[in-house]
Every structure is written in C-alpha cells, then in structure tokens.
Short mmCIF file of C-alpha atoms in Angstrom, two decimals:
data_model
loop_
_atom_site.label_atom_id
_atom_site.label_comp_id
_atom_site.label_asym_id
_atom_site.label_seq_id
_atom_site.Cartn_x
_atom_site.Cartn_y
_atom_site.Cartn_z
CA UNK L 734 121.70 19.00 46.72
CA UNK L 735 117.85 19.39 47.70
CA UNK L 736 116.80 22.95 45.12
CA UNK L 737 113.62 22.62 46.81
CA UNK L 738 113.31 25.79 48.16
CA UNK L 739 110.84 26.48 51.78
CA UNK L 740 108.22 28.42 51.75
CA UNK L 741 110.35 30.89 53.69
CA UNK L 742 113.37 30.78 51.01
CA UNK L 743 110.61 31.30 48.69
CA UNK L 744 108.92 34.27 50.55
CA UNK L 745 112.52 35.57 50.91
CA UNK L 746 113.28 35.57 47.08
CA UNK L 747 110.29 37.40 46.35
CA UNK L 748 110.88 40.01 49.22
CA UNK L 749 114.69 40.34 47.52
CA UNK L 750 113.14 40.77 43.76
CA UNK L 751 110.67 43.55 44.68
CA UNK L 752 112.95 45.36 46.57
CA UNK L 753 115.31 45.47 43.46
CA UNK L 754 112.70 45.99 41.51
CA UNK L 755 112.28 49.34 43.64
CA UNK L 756 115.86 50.27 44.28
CA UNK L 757 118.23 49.16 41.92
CA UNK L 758 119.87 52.81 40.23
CA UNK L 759 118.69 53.58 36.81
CA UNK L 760 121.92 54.71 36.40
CA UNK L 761 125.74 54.55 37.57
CA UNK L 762 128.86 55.61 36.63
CA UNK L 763 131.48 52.76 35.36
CA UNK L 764 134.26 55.06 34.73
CA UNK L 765 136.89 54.27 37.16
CA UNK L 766 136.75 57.68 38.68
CA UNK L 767 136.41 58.29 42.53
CA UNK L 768 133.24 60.20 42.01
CA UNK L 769 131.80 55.88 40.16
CA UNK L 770 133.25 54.48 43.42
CA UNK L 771 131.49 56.63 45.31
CA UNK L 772 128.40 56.12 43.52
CA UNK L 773 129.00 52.62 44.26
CA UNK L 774 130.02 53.20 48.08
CA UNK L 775 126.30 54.61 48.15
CA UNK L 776 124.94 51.79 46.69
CA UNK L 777 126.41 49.62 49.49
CA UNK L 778 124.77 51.73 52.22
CA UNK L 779 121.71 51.25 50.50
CA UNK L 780 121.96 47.20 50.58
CA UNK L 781 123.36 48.35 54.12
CA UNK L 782 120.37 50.10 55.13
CA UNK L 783 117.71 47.57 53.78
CA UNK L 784 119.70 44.60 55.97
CA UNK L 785 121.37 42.66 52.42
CA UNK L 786 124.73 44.01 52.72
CA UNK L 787 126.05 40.57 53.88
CA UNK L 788 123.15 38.04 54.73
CA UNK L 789 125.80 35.39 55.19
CA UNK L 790 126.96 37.05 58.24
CA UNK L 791 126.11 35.65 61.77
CA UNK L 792 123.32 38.06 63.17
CA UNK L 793 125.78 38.93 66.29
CA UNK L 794 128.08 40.60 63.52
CA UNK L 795 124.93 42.27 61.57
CA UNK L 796 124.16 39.63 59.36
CA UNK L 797 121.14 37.29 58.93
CA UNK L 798 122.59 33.90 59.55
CA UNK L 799 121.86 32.58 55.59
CA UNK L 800 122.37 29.24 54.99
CA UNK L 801 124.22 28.28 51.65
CA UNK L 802 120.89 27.97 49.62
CA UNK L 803 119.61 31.72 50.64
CA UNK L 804 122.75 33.01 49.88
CA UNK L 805 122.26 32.06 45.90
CA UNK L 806 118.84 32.95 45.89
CA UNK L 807 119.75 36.69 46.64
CA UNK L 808 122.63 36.41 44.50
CA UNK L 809 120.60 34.99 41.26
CA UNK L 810 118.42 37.73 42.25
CA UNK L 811 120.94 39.89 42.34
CA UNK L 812 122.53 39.25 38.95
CA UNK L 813 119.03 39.03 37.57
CA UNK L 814 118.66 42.46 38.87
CA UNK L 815 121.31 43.68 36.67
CA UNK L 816 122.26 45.38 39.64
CA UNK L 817 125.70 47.41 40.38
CA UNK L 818 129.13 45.66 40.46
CA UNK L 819 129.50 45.20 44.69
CA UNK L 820 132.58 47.05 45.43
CA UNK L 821 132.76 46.00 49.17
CA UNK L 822 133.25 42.21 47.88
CA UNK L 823 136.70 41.96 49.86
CA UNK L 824 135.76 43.37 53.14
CA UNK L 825 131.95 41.65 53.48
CA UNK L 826 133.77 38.58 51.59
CA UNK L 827 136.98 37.75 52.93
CA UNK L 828 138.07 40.05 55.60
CA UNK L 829 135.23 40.10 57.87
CA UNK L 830 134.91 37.10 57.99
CA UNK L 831 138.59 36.46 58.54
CA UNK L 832 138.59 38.85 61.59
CA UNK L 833 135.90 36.80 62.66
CA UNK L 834 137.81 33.76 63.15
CA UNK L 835 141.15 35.36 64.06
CA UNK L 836 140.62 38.87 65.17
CA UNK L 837 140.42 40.22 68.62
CA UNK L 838 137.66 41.57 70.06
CA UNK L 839 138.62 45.51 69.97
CA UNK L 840 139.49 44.60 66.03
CA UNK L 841 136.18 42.97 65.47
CA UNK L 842 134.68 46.00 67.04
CA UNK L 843 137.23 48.36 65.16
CA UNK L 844 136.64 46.98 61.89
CA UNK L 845 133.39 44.66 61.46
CA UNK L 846 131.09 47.75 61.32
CA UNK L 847 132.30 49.73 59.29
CA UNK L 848 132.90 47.10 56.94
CA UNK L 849 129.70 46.15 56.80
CA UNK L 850 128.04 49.31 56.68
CA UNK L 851 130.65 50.38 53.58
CA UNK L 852 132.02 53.40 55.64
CA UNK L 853 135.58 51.34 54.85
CA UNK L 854 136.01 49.68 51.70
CA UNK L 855 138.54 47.33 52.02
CA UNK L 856 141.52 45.74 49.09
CA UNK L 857 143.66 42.37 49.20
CA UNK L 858 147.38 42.74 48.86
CA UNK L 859 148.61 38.92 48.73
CA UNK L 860 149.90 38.94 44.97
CA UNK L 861 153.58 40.13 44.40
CA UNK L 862 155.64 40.14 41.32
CA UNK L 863 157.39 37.03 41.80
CA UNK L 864 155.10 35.33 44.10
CA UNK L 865 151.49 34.92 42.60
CA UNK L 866 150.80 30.89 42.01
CA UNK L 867 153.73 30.65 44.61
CA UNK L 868 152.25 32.91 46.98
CA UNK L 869 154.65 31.85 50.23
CA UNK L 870 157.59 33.57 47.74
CA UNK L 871 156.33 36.63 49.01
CA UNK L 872 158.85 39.41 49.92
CA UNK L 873 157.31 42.49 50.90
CA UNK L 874 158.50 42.56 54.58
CA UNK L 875 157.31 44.17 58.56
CA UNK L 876 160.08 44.86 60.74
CA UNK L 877 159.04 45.34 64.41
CA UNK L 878 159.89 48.58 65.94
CA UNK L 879 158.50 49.14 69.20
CA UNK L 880 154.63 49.66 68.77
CA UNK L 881 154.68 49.24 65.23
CA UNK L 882 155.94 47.45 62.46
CA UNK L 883 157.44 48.86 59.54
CA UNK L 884 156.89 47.67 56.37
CA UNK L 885 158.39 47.70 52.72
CA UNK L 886 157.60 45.90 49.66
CA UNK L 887 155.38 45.56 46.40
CA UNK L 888 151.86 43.74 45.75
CA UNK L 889 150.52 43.47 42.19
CA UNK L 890 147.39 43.02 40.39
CA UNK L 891 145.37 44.66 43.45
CA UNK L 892 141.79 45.54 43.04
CA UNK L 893 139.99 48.55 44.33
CA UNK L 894 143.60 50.13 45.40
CA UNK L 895 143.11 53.03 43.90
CA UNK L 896 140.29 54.62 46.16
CA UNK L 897 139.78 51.63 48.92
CA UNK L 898 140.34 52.52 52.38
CA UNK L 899 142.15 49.63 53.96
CA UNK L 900 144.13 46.49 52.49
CA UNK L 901 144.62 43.42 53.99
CA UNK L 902 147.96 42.26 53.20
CA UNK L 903 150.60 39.20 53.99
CA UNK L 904 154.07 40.22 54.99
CA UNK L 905 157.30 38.54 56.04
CA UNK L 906 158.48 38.70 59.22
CA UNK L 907 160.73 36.38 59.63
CA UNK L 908 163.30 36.22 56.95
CA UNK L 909 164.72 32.88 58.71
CA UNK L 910 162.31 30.66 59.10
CA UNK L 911 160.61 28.47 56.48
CA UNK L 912 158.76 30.61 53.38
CA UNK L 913 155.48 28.98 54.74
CA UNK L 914 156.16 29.96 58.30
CA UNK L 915 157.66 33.41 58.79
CA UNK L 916 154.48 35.02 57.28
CA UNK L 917 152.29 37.38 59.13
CA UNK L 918 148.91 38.91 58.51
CA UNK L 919 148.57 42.41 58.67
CA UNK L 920 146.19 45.44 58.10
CA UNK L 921 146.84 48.26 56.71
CA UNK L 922 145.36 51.64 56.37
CA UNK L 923 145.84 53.10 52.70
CA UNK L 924 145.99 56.37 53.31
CA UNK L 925 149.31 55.78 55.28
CA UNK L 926 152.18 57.96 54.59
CA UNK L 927 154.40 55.99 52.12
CA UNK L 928 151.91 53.91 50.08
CA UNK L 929 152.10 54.15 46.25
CA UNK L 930 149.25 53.47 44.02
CA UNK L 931 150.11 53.06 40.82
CA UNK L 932 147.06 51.79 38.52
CA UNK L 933 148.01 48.96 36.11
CA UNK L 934 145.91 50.32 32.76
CA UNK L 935 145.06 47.63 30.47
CA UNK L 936 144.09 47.54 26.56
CA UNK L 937 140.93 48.28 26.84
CA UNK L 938 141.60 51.45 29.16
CA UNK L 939 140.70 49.63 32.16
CA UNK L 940 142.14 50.47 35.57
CA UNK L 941 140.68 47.81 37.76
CA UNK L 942 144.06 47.05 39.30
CA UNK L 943 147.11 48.60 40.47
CA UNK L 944 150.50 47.91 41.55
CA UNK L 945 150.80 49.10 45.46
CA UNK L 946 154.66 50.17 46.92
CA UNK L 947 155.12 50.24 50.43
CA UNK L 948 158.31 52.42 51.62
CA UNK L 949 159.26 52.42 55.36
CA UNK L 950 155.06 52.15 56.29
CA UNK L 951 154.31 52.33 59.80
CA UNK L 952 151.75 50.17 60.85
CA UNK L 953 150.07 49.64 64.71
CA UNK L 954 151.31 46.56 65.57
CA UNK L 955 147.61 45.83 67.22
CA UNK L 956 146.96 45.72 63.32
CA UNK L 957 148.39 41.85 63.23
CA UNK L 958 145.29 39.34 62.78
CA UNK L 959 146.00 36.46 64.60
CA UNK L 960 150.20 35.52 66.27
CA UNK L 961 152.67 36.59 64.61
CA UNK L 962 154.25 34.34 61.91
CA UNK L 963 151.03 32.43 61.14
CA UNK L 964 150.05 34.46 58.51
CA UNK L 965 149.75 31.87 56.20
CA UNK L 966 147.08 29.32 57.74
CA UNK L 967 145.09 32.25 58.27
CA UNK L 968 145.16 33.64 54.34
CA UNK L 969 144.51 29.98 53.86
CA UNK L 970 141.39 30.38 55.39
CA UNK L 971 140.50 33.71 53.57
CA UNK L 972 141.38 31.87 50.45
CA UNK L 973 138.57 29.11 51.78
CA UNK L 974 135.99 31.81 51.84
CA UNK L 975 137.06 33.18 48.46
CA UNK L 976 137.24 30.07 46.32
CA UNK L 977 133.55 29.38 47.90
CA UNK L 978 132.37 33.16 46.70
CA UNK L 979 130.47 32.91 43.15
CA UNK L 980 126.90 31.82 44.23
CA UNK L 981 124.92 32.71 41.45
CA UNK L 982 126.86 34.51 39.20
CA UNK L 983 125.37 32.44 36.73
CA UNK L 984 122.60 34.01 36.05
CA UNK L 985 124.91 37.18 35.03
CA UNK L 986 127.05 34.92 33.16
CA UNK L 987 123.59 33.20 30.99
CA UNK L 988 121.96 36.56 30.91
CA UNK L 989 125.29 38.19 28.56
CA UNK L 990 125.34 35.14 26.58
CA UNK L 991 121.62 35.94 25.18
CA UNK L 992 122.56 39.14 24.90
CA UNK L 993 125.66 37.71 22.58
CA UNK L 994 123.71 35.58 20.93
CA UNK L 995 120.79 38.78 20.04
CA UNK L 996 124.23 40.19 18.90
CA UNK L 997 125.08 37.42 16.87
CA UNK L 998 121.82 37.28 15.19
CA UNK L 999 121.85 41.15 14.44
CA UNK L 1000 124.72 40.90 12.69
CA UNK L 1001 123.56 37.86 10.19
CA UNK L 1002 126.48 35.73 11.62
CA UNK L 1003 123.83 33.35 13.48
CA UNK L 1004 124.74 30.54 10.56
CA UNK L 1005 128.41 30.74 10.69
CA UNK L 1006 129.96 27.86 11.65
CA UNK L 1007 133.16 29.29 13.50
CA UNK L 1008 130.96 32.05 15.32
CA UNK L 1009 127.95 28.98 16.09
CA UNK L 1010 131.28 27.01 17.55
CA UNK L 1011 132.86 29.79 19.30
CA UNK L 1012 129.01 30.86 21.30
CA UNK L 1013 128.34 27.11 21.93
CA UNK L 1014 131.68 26.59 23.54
CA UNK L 1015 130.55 29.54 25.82
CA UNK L 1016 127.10 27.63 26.74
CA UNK L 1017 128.62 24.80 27.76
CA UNK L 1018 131.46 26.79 29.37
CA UNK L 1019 128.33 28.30 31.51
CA UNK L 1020 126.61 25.06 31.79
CA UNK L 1021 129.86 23.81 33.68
CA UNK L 1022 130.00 26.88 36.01
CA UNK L 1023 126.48 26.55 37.13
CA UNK L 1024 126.64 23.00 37.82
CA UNK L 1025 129.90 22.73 39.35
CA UNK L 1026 128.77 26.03 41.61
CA UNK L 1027 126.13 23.95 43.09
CA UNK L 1028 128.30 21.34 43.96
CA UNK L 1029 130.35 23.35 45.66
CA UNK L 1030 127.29 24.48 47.44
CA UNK L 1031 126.17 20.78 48.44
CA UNK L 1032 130.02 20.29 49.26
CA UNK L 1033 129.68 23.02 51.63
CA UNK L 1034 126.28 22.52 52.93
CA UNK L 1035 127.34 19.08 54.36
CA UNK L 1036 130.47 20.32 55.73
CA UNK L 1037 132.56 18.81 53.48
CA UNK L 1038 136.03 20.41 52.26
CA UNK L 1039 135.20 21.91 49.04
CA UNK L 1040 138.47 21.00 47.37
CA UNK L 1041 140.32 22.33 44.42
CA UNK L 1042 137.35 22.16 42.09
CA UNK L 1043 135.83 25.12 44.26
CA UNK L 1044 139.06 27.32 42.61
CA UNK L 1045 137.28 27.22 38.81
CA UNK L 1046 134.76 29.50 40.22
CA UNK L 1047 137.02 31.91 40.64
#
C-alpha cells in the first residue's frame, strides 16, 4: 500500500493533532460507574461537535467521506493522543453503518443521528451461552404478535449493557427452518420492560460485560433491519465492518509496551532472560499487528475481500 500521505492527508493530520492537543480531558473517570460513561458520552459530543465523531461516514449521513488511509491517520492520532476509550464504537462502528445498507429510510432517519451525535449509545447482543464461535446456534427467540414481536432469550459477554441505550441483537424466528436461515435482525431499546442486566465481574473487578435476559420483550416490529429471516447475511456484513475496525491501534499498543519496558528497567529486571523473552515476544506480537493492519487496509483499499486474516485484529 502507497504510505505516502497528500498534502491534504498531511494538512489533515496536523489539523487532528492540534485539536487533541487542545481538547483531549486532563482527566476522566474509568470506574465503570454511570456518572464515567457519562463522562465519556460527553466526550463523544465533543468529537461530535468538532465533525470527528465518525469521518468514515458518507457526508449524506454526517460523515466526511474518509478514505481507508485518513481513517488511520486520525486513529494513530488518536491513540497517540492518549485520548478516552470511544464508548460509541458499536453504534458509529457497526450499526450505522449496517442500517445504512439494510435499514429503511424512517430507521436511518430514526437512528443515524442520534447515533452519531452520541445522544444513543448503542450495544451488540449476538453472543449466547452456547452459541459464540457457532453463532447460528443461537436461541434467544421473537415471536410475532401483531405489531410487535416478542422476544425471550439470553446474550453473553455484552459490552456497554450496563448503561447503553439500544442493542442490536440476532434472534430466531423461525424455529423450522435451517439454523443459518430462520435468523432475524432486530433492535432493541434497553430500557424495555423485561430486560435484565446482569454485569459479568471479572478478577480484576472489571465490569466491562454483562449477561443480558430477555423475558416476554415487546419489540416494534418496524424495529427488524432488513426481511425477516435474513438476519444472518446481514450480521455477516456487520461482522465485515468489525473485523476491518482496528486502524491504528498500534500506536496504543507500541506506546504501553515502552511504558512496560520503562517498567521493566525500574525494577532492575531489564537483564533477565525470561522477562527480556517474555517483552520481546510482545514486540514482535505488535510488529505483526501493525503490519498485518495495513494489509488489511491495502486489502480493503482495492476492494478486495479482506479474508480471515482481517479477524486477528480483533
């Protein structure tokens, strides 16, 4: 791929540092708490406000059209930044630009904007117990009735649950058919009567995901993205745009690996040979990233199918 950037790539990464320079929060809470994710929600509105919320978006939908290349600049910036975790990553990521392809216009309309603008924060409910790797095992199911559908079930390992506003979620509604083919793609609002959150807290206190129960949930049924029962080739598509996210998450992962290494050398382990093995296996491990993140990128750039590769960036 041609890292050469233009003179207007270049103009653009230096218009991206200086306003980081001048807005990135001093501080911002980390704690898992809704009063953090609001302090994030805030920062969104900021990156909102100053038109970086999603540059990859078409301009019709807010966005600035950025090609694959201006896309990683602001990202390396970004990281380089040390700026806030995003916490609209789903909704600017994978389910706008879902709703793009599949959604109607009164759901673009419903939904695009406030995504964008971080007034809805949005969560992915594919994972179940039994169906994670084997995803089409899903069981969590939406029965039509009338306007809506109703909808019962489990999804695991779900991030942002716990204070997002809206998940976007596979069901199965058609118990008959193939497990590929009686799938439908639904969204769902999360303060819906029925929905339980329960945080899955991990051993180092962490609450990042949750477990979310859905019991007898009535959902819209102008809520399905795309006909009913072909749920899966569209999450196939949202798992396109996710497996392609990463652009330049590099530069977080190179920048905590000096800070290791300013670690390692504080603690006068810098000449032992299991802790010089153990940081040089994470170099190289970085090394790979970077490179095969720029392949992806010239994959992608000449609209080639990025392929299974694309999945270690994850």
């Amino acid at each position: 791929m041609d890292l050469n950037l233009t003179d207007d790539q270049k103009a653009f990464r230096e218009e991206v540092r200086t306003w980081l320079v001048g807005n990135v929060p001093r501080e911002i809470r980390h704690d898992g708490t809704r009063e953090a994710f609001e302090e994030h929600r805030e920062w969104e509105k900021r990156l909102y406000e100053a038109g970086y919320a999603a540059i990859h978006w078409p301009q019709a939908y807010g966005g600035r059209d950025a090609d694959l290349l201006t896309q990683a600049i602001f990202q390396e910036e970004y990281f380089r930044a040390k700026a806030p975790e995003r916490i609209n990553v789903l909704g600017l990521g994978l389910a706008g630009p879902t709703l793009m392809v599949y959604g109607t216009d009164e759901q673009k309309q419903r939904w695009l904007p406030k995504i964008l603008s971080a007034e809805e924060i949005w969560c992915q409910g594919f994972s179940e117990p039994d169906a994670g790797s084997d995803l089409a095992a899903l069981r969590t199911t939406a029965v039509r009735e009338g306007d809506e559908f109703i909808v019962n079930g489990q999804k695991i390992w779900t991030s942002l649950a716990r204070y997002g506003d809206w998940i976007f979620t596979l069901v199965r509604t058609d118990k008959d058919a193939p497990k590929h083919k009686g799938i439908s793609f639904l969204m769902i609002p999360m303060d819906s009567p029925g929905i339980d959150v329960r945080p899955i807290v991990q051993i180092n206190n962490d609450a990042g995901f949750s477990e979310v129960f859905f019991t007898d949930v009535r959902v819209p049924a102008e809520n399905l993205v795309g006909e009913l029962n072909d749920g899966w080739r569209i999450a196939m598509t949202t798992l396109g745009f996710e497996r392609a996210t990463g652009l330049g998450a590099h530069v977080r992962f190179s920048r905590d690996l000096q800070e290791l290494v300013g670690i390692v050398k504080a603690a006068g382990l810098a000449e032992d040979p299991v802790t010089r093995d153990q940081v040089t296996k994470l170099f190289v491990e970085t090394e790979v990233y970077r490179h095969n993140m720029y392949r992806t990128l010239t994959r992608l750039a000449g609209g080639k199918p990025i392929g299974p590769e694309a999945s270690l960036n994850k």
